Tab-separated table of C-alpha atoms in Angstrom:
chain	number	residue	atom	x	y	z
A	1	UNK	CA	-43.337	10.009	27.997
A	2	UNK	CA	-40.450	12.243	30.025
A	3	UNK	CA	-37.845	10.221	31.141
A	4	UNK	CA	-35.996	11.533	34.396
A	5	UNK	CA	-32.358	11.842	33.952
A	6	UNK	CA	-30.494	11.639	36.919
A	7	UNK	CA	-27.090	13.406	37.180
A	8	UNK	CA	-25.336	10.043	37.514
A	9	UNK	CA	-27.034	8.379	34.825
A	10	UNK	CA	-26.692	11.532	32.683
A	11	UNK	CA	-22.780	11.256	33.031
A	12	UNK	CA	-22.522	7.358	32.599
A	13	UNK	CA	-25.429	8.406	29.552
A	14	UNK	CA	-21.834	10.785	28.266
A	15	UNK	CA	-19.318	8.267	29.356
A	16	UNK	CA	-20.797	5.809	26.939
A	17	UNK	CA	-21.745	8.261	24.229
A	18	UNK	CA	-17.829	9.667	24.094
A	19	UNK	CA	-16.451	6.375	24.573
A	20	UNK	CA	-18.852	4.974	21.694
A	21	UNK	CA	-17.577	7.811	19.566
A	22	UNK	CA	-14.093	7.256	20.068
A	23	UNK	CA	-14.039	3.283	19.357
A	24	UNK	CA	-16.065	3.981	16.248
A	25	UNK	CA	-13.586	6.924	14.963
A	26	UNK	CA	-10.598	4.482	15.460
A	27	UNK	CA	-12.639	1.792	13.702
A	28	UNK	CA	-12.718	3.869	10.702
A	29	UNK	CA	-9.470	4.854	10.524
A	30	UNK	CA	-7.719	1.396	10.786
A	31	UNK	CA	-8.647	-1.488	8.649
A	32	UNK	CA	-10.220	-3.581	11.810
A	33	UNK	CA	-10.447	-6.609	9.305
A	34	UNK	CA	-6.663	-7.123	10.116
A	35	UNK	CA	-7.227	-7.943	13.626
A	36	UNK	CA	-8.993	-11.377	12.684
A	37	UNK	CA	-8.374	-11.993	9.155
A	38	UNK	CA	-5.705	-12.293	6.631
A	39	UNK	CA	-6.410	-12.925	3.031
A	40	UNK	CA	-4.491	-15.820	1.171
A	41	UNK	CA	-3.486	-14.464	-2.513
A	42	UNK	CA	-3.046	-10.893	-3.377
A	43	UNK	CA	-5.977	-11.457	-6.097
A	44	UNK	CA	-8.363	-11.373	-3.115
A	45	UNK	CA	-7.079	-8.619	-1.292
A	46	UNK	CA	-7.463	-6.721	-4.041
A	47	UNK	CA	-10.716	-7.713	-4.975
A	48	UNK	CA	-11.805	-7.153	-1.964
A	49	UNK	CA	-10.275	-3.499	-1.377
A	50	UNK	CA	-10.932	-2.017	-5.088
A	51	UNK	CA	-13.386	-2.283	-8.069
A	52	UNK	CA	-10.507	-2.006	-11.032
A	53	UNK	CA	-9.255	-5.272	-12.683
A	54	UNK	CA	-5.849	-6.795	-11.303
A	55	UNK	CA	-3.144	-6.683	-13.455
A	56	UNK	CA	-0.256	-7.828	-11.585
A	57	UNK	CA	1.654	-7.683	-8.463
A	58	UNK	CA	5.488	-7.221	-6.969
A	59	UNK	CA	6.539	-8.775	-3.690
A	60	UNK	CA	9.105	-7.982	-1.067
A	61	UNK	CA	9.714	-9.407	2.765
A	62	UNK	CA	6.819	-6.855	4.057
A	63	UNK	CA	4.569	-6.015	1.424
A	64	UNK	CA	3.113	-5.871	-2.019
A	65	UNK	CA	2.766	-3.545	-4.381
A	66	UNK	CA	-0.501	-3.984	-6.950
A	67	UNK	CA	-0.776	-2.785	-10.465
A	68	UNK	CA	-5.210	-2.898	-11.799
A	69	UNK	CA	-6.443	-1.073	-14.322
A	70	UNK	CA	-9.299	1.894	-13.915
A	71	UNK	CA	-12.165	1.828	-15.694
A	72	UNK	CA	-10.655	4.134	-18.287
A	73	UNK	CA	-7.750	1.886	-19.214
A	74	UNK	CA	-5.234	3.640	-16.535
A	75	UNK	CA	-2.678	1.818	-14.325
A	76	UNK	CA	-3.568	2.633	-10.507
A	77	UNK	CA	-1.526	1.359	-7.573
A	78	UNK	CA	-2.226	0.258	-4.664
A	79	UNK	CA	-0.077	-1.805	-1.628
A	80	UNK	CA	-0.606	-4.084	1.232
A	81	UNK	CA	0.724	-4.971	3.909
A	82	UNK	CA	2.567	-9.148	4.493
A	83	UNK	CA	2.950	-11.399	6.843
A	84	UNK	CA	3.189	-15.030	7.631
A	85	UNK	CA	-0.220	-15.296	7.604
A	86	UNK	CA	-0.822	-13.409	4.677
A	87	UNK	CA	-1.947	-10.512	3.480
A	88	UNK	CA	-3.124	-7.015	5.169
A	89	UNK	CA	-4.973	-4.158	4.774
A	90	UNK	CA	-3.059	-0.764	4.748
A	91	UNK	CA	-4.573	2.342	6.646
A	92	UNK	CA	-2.817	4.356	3.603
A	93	UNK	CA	-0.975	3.213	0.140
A	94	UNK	CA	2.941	4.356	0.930
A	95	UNK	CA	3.913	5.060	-2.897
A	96	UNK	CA	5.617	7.889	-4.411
A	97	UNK	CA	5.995	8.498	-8.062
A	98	UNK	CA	8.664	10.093	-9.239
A	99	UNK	CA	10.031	10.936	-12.820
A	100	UNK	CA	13.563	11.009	-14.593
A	101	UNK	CA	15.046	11.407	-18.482
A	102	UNK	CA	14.643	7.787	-18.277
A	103	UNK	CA	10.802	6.955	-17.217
A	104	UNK	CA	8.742	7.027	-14.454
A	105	UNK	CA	9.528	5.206	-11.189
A	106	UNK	CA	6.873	4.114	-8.709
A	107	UNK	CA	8.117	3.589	-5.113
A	108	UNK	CA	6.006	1.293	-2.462
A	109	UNK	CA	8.060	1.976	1.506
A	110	UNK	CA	7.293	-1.012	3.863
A	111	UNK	CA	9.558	0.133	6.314
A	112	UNK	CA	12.921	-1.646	6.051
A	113	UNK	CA	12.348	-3.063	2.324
A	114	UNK	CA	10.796	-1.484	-0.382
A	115	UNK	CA	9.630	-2.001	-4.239
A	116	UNK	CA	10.676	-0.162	-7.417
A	117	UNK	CA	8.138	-0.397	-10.173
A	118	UNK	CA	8.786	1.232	-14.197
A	119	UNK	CA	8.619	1.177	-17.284
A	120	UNK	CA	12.159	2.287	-17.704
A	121	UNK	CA	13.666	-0.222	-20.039
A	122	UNK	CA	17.504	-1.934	-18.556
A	123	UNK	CA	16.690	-0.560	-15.320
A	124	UNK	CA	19.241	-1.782	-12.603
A	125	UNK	CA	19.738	-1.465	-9.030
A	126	UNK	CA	23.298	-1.858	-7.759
A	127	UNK	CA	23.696	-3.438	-10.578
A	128	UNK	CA	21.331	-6.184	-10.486
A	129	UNK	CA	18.373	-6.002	-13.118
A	130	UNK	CA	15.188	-5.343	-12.533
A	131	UNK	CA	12.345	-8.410	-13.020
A	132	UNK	CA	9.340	-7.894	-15.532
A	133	UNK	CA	6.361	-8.088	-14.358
A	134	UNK	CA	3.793	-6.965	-17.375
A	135	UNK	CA	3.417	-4.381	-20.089
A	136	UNK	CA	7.045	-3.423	-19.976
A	137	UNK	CA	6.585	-3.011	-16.171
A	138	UNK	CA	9.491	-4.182	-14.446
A	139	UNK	CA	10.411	-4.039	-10.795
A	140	UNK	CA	12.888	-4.661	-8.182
A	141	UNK	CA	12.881	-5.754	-4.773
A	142	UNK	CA	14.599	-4.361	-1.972
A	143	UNK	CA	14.508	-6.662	1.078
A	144	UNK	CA	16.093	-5.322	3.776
A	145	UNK	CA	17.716	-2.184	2.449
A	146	UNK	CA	17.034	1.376	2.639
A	147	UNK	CA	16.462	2.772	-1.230
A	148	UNK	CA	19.461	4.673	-2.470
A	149	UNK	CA	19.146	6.687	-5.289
A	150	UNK	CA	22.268	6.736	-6.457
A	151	UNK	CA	22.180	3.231	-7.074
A	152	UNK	CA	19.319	2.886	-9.500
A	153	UNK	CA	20.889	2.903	-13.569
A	154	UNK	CA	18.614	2.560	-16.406
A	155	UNK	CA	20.741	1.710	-19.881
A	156	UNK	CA	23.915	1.352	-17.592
A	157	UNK	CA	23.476	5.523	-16.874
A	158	UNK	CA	22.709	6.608	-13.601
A	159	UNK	CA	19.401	7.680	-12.778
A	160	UNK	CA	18.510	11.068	-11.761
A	161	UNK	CA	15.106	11.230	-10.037
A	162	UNK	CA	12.736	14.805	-9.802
């Protein structure tokens, strides 16, 4: 059966079609879960996100930053997004890893306030010690502050990051 396209219907028919295309492109892109749900412990947030097994988690004003273990034994990391209703899915984890003499340093940037994660034993920032978390991870929470390198001390010597 041939079904007669008129030129109006034809451009509503591409009107739709684009529009469809759009909405579903944007839906992919950005975690549309956020717009009507917010999860209540960072355990289920994860859980729900990724397949490794939780190992712990740091928390600042804005976010939190996720340590889980791969499937071969490895520490992956993963953040998400705060808020007074709970907790939200990123559109992309915000974490850079950097290295020094000291250890390695992971960084999770929520905007205004930010986590330090490592393994870096006496690690300090602005003189204030860092918190342990698990497995010689310890962390520190930056609430309100822009990160400042020059700051960050590990056995009372300052820190040089590559």
């Amino acid at each position: 059966i041939l079904v007669r396209v008129t030129k109006k219907k034809g451009k509503s028919l591409l009107i739709s079609s684009f529009t469809a295309l759009i909405v579903g492109a944007v839906l992919l892109l950005f975690p549309f879960e956020n717009l009507f749900y917010s999860f209540g412990t960072v355990e289920d947030i994860f859980s729900y996100r990724h397949h490794e097994n939780f190992v712990a988690a740091a928390e600042c004003n804005s976010g939190v930053l996720t340590v889980g273990n791969d499937k071969d034994g490895e520490n992956v990391y993963y953040t998400f997004k705060k808020d007074a209703g709970g907790y939200k899915l990123n559109e992309k984890d915000n974490i850079t890893i950097r290295s020094s003499t000291h250890g390695i340093y992971i960084f999770a940037n929520f905007g205004n306030d930010s986590i330090i994660l490592t393994y870096a034993e006496n690690s300090a920032y602005n003189g204030e010690n860092f918190t342990a978390l698990c497995d010689g991870l310890s962390y520190y929470a930056l609430n309100d502050e822009n990160f400042s390198p020059s700051k960050l001390t590990s056995n009372g010597e300052k820190v040089n990051l590559v």
